[in-house]
Short mmCIF file of C-alpha atoms and ligand atoms in Angstrom, two decimals:
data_model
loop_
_atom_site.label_atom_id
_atom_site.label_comp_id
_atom_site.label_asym_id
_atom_site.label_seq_id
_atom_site.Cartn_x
_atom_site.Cartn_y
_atom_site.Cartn_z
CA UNK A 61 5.84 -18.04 36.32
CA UNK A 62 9.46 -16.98 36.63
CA UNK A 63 11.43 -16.62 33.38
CA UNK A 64 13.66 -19.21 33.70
CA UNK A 65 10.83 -21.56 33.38
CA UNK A 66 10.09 -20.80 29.69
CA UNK A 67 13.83 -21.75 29.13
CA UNK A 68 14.09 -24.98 26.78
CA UNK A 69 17.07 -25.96 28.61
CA UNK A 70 19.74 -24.05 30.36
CA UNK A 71 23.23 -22.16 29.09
CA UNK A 72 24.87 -24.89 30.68
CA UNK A 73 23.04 -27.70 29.52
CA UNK A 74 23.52 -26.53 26.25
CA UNK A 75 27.80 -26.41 26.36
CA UNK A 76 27.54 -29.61 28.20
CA UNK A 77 25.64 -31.30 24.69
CA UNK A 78 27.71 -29.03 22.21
CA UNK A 79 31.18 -28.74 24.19
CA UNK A 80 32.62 -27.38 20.47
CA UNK A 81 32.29 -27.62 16.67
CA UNK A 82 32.95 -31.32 16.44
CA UNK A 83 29.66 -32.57 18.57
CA UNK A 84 27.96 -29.91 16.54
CA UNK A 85 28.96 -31.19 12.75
CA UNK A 86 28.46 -34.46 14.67
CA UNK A 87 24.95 -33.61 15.84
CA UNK A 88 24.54 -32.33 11.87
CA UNK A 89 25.13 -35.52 10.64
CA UNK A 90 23.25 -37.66 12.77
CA UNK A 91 20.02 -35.58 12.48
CA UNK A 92 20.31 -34.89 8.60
CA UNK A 93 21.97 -38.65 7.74
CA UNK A 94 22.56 -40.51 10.33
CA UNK A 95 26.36 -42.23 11.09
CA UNK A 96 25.54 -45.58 9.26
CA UNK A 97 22.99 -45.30 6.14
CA UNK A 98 22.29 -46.43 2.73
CA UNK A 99 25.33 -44.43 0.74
CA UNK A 100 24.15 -42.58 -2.48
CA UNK A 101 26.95 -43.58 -4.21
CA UNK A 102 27.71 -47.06 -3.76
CA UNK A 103 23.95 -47.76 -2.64
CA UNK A 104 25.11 -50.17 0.30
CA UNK A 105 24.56 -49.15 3.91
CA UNK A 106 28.00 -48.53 5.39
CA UNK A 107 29.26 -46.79 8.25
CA UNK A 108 30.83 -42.96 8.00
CA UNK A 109 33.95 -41.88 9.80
CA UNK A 110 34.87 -38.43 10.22
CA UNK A 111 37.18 -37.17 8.25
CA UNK A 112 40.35 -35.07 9.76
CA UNK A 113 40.88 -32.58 6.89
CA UNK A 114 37.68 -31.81 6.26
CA UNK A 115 34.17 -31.12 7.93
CA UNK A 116 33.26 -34.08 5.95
CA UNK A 117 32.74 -37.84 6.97
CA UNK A 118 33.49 -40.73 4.72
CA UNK A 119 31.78 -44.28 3.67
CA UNK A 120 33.38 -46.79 5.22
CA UNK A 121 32.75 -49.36 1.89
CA UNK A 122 33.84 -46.94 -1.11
CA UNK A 123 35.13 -43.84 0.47
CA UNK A 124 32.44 -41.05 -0.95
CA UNK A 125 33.24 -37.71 1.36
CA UNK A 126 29.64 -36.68 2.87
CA UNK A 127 29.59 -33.13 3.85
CA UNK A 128 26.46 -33.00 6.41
CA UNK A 129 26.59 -28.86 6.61
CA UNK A 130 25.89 -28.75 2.67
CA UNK A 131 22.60 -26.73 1.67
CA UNK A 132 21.98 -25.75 5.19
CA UNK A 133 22.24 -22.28 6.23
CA UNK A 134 25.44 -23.51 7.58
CA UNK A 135 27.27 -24.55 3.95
CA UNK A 136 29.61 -21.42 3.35
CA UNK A 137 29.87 -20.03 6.93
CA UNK A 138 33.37 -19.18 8.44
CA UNK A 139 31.32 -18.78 11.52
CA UNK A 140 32.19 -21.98 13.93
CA UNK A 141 29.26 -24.09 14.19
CA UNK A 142 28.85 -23.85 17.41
CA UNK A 143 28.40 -20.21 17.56
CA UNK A 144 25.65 -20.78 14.89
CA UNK A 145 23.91 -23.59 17.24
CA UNK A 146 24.20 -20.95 20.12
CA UNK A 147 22.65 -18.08 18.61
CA UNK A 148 19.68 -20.80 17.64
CA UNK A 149 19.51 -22.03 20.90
CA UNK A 150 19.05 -18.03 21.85
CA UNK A 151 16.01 -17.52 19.49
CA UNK A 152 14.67 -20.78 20.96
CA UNK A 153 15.16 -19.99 24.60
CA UNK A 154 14.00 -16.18 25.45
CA UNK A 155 10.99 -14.93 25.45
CA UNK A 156 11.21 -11.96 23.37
CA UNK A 157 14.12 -13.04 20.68
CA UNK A 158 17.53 -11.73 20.30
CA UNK A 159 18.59 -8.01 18.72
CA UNK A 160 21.34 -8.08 16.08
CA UNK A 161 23.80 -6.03 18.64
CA UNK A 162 22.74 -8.43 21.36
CA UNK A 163 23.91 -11.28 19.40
CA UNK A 164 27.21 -9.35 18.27
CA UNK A 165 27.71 -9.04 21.56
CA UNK A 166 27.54 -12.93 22.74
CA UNK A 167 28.80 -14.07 20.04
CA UNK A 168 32.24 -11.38 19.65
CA UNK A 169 31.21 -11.50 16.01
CA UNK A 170 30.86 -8.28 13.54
CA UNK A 171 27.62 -6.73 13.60
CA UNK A 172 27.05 -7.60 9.72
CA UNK A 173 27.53 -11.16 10.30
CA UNK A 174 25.05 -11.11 13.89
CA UNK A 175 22.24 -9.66 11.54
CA UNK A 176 23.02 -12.16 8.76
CA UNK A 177 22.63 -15.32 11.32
CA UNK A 178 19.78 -13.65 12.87
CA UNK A 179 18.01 -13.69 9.29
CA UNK A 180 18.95 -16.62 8.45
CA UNK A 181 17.78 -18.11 11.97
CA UNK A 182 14.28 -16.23 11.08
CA UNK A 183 13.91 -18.52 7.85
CA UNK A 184 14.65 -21.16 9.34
CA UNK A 185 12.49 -21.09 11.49
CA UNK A 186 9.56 -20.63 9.11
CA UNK A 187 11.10 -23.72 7.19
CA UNK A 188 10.55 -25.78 10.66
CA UNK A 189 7.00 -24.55 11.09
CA UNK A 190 5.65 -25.25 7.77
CA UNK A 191 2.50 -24.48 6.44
CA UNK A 192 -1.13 -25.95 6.90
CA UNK A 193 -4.76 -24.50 6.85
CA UNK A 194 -6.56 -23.36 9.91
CA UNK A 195 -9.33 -24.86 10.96
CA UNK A 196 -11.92 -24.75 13.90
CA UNK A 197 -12.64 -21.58 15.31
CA UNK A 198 -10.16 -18.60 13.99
CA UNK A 199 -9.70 -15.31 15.31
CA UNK A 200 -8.81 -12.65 13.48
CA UNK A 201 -6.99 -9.35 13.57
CA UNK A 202 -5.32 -6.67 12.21
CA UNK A 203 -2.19 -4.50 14.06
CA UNK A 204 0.00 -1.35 13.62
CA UNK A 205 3.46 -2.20 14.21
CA UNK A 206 6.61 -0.10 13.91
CA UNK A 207 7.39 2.87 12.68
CA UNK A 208 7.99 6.48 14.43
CA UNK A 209 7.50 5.88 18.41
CA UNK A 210 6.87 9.59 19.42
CA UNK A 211 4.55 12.06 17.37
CA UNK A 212 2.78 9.54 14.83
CA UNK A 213 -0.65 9.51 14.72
CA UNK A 214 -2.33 6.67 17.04
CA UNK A 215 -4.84 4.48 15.25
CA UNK A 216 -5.64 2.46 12.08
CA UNK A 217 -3.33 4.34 9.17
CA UNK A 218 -0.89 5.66 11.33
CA UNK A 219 2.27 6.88 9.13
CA UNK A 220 4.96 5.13 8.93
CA UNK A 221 4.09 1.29 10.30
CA UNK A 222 3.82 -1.38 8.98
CA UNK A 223 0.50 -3.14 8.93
CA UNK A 224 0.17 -6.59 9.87
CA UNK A 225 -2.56 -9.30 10.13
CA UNK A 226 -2.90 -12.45 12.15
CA UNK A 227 -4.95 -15.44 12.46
CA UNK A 228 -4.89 -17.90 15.34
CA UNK A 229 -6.92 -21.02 15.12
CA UNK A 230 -8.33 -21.58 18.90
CA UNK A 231 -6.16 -24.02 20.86
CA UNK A 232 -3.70 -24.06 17.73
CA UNK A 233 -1.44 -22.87 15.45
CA UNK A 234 -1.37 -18.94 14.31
CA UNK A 235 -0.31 -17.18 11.59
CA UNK A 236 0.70 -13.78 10.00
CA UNK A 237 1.66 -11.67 7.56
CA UNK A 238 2.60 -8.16 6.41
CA UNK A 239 -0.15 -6.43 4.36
CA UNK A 240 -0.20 -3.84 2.14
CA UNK A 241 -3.57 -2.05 3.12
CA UNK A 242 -6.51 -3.31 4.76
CA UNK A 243 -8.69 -2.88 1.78
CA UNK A 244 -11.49 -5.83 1.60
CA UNK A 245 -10.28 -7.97 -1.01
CA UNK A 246 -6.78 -7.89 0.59
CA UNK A 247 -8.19 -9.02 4.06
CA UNK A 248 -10.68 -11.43 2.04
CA UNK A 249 -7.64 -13.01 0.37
CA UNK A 250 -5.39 -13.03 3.42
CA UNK A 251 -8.49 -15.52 4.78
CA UNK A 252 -9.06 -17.54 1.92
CA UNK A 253 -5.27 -18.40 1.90
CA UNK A 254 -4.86 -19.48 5.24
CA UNK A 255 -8.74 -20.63 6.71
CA UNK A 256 -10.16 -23.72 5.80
CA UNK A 257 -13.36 -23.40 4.72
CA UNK A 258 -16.26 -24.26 7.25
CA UNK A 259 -13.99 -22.48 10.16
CA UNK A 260 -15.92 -20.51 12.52
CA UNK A 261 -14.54 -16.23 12.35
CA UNK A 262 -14.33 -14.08 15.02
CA UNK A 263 -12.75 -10.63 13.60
CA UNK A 264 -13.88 -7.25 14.64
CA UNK A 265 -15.72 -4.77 12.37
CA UNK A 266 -13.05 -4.27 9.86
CA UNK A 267 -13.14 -7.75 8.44
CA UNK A 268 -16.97 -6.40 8.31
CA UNK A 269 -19.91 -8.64 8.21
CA UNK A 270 -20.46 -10.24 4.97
CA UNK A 271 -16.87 -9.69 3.60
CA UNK A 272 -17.03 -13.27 4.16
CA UNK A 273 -20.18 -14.51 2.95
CA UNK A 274 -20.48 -16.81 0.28
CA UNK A 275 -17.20 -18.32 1.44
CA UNK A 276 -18.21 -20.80 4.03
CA UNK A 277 -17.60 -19.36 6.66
CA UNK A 278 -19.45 -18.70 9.56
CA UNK A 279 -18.66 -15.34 10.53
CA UNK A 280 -19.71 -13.33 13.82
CA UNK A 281 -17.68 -9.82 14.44
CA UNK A 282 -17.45 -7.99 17.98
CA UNK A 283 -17.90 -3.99 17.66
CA UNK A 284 -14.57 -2.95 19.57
CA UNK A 285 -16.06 0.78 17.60
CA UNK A 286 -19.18 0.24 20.01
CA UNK A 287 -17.22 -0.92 23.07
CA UNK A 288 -18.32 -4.47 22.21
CA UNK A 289 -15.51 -7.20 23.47
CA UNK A 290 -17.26 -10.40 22.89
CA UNK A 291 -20.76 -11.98 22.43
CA UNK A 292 -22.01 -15.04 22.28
CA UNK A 293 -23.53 -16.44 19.15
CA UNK A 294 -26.69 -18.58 20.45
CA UNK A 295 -27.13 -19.84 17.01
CA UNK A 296 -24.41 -21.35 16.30
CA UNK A 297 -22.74 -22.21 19.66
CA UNK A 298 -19.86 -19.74 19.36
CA UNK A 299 -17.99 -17.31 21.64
CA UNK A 300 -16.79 -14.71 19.56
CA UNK A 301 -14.05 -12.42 20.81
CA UNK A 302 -10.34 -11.66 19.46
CA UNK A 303 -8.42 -12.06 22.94
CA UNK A 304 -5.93 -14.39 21.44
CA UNK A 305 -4.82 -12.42 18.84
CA UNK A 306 -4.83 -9.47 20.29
CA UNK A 307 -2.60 -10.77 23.01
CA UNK A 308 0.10 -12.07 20.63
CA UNK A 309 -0.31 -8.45 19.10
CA UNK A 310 0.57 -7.15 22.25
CA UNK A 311 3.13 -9.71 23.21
CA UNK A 312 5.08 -8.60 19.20
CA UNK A 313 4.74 -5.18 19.78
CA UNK A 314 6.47 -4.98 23.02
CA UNK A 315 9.03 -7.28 22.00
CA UNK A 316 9.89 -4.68 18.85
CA UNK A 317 9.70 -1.83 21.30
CA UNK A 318 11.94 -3.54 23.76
CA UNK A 319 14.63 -5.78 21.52
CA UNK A 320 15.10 -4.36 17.97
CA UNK A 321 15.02 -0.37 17.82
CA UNK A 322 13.57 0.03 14.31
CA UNK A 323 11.84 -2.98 11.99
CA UNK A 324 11.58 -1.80 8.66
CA UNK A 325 8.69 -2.51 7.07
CA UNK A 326 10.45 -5.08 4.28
CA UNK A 327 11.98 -6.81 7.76
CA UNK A 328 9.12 -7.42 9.36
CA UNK A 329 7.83 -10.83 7.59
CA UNK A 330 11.13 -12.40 9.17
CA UNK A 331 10.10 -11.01 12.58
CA UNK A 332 6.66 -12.11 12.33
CA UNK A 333 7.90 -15.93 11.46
CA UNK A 334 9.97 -15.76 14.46
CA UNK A 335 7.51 -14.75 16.71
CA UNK A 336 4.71 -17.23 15.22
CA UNK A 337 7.49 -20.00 15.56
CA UNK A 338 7.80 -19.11 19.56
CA UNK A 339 4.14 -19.28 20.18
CA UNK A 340 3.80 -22.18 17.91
CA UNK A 341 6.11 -23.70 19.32
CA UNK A 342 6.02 -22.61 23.08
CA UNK A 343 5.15 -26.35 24.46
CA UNK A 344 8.00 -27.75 22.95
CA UNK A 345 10.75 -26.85 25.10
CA UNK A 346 13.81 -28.15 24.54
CA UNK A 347 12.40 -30.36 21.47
CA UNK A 348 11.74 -26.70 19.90
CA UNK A 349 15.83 -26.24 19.23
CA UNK A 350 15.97 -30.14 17.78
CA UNK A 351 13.21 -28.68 15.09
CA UNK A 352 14.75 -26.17 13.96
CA UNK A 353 18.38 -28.23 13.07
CA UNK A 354 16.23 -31.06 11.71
CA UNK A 355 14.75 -28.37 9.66
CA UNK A 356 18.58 -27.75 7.89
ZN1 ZN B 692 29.63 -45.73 -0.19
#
């Protein structure tokens, strides 16, 4: 597959929708309101018309000025709109993200304010993906990300990363989060918080064998300590094995190693949102940039 086909849509097509700030606060409006809608203040549906002063748009019947940018990560910006609707349509459309100085860079904006939209872009984006449980079959696993490159130890407890721990429901959604050790009762609760109960487990021997039990779930664990990749569970009718996970692990740590130089470990929630959002969201295409404004 060549990398241009994992592009939503292309640069151009992008300019060619948002030529400048107007179709953008136009675009804001129509997704968030709508041009002609029931009017909070006089309660009648009227028409808006754009305003000329202002980025504001006014009912047609008793005037009320209807600012579509307010309590959106775009409210108090001096950063044109469509720069901000640019740098989304970046975060939607390559593989691997974008890198504060990468941004600075497209955008001719101060480094400061690049990280700031980045961030902003990251919450955003775990505002559009929202939250449910996981149910089905779930594979679990943990992952050492960050930290020194050269001279760290290799391994679980390696100084200086940050440890993170993921859960991918088979043929849907995944999720993960930064955790402070991978003692049992953290792991446990990192489970009970995101797995519906009944789900099928595949983890490897960390999550160890009756961590789970009494929890309903059933729970089968492949020795990666004994060379052990995957089994399968006669039982119960279930393939165990952590391939998915461990391939968005490897996907997220080559795309820290490659696009941002250093994560620190406070940082690395937002970068784990992103990169759940992209692989949430891969299918999407060009609908996953119209999720993430409708998310405003
Ligand atoms: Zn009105």
């Amino acid at each position: 597959m060549s990398p241009s086909s994992k592009v939503p849509f292309s640069v151009r097509d992008f300019f060619k929708r948002f030529p400048d700030d107007e179709a953008c606060l136009t675009h804001v409006m129509e997704v968030r309101h709508g041009m002609r809608h029931v009017c909070r203040k006089c309660g009648k549906e009227a028409t808006f018309h754009r305003m000329t002063d202002r980025r504001a748009f006014a009912c047609a019947n008793c005037g009320d000025h209807l600012y579509p940018t307010a309590g959106t990560i775009f409210q108090d910006t001096r950063t044109p709109l469509q720069l901000w609707f640019y740098a989304i349509y970046l975060f939607v459309a390559t593989r691997h993200g974008v890198s504060g100085k990468e941004l600075q860079r497209t955008l001719g904006v101060t480094y400061k304010t690049a990280y700031r939209m980045g961030q902003q872009i990251r919450d955003l984006m775990a505002k559009a993906d929202g939250f449910e449980m996981l149910r089905g079959h779930v594979e679990m696993d943990e992952a050492y990300v960050g930290g020194r490159r050269h001279g760290g130890k290799r391994g679980r407890g390696a100084e200086g990363k940050t440890i993170v721990f993921g859960m991918v429901e088979r043929g849907g959604r995944l999720v993960a989060e930064v955790i402070p050790d991978v003692k049992q009762a953290t792991l446990r609760n990192a489970v009970l918080r995101n797995v519906k109960e009944g789900a099928t487990v595949s983890s490897d021997e960390l999550v160890s064998y009756g961590l789970l039990e009494g929890d309903g779930y059933q729970h089968g664990h492949v020795r990666h300590g004994a060379k052990e990749w995957s089994y399968y569970d006669y039982r119960h009718g279930a393939f165990h094995h952590t391939n998915t996970i461990e391939s968005f692990w490897h996907l997220f740590k080559a795309s820290v190693r490659s696009t941002h130089i250093h994560v620190s470990p406070k940082h690395m929630a937002r970068y784990l949102r992103e990169f759940t959002f992209r692989a949430n969201h891969r299918e999407m295409k060009n609908a996953m940039f119209d999720l993430l404004i409708g998310a405003l």
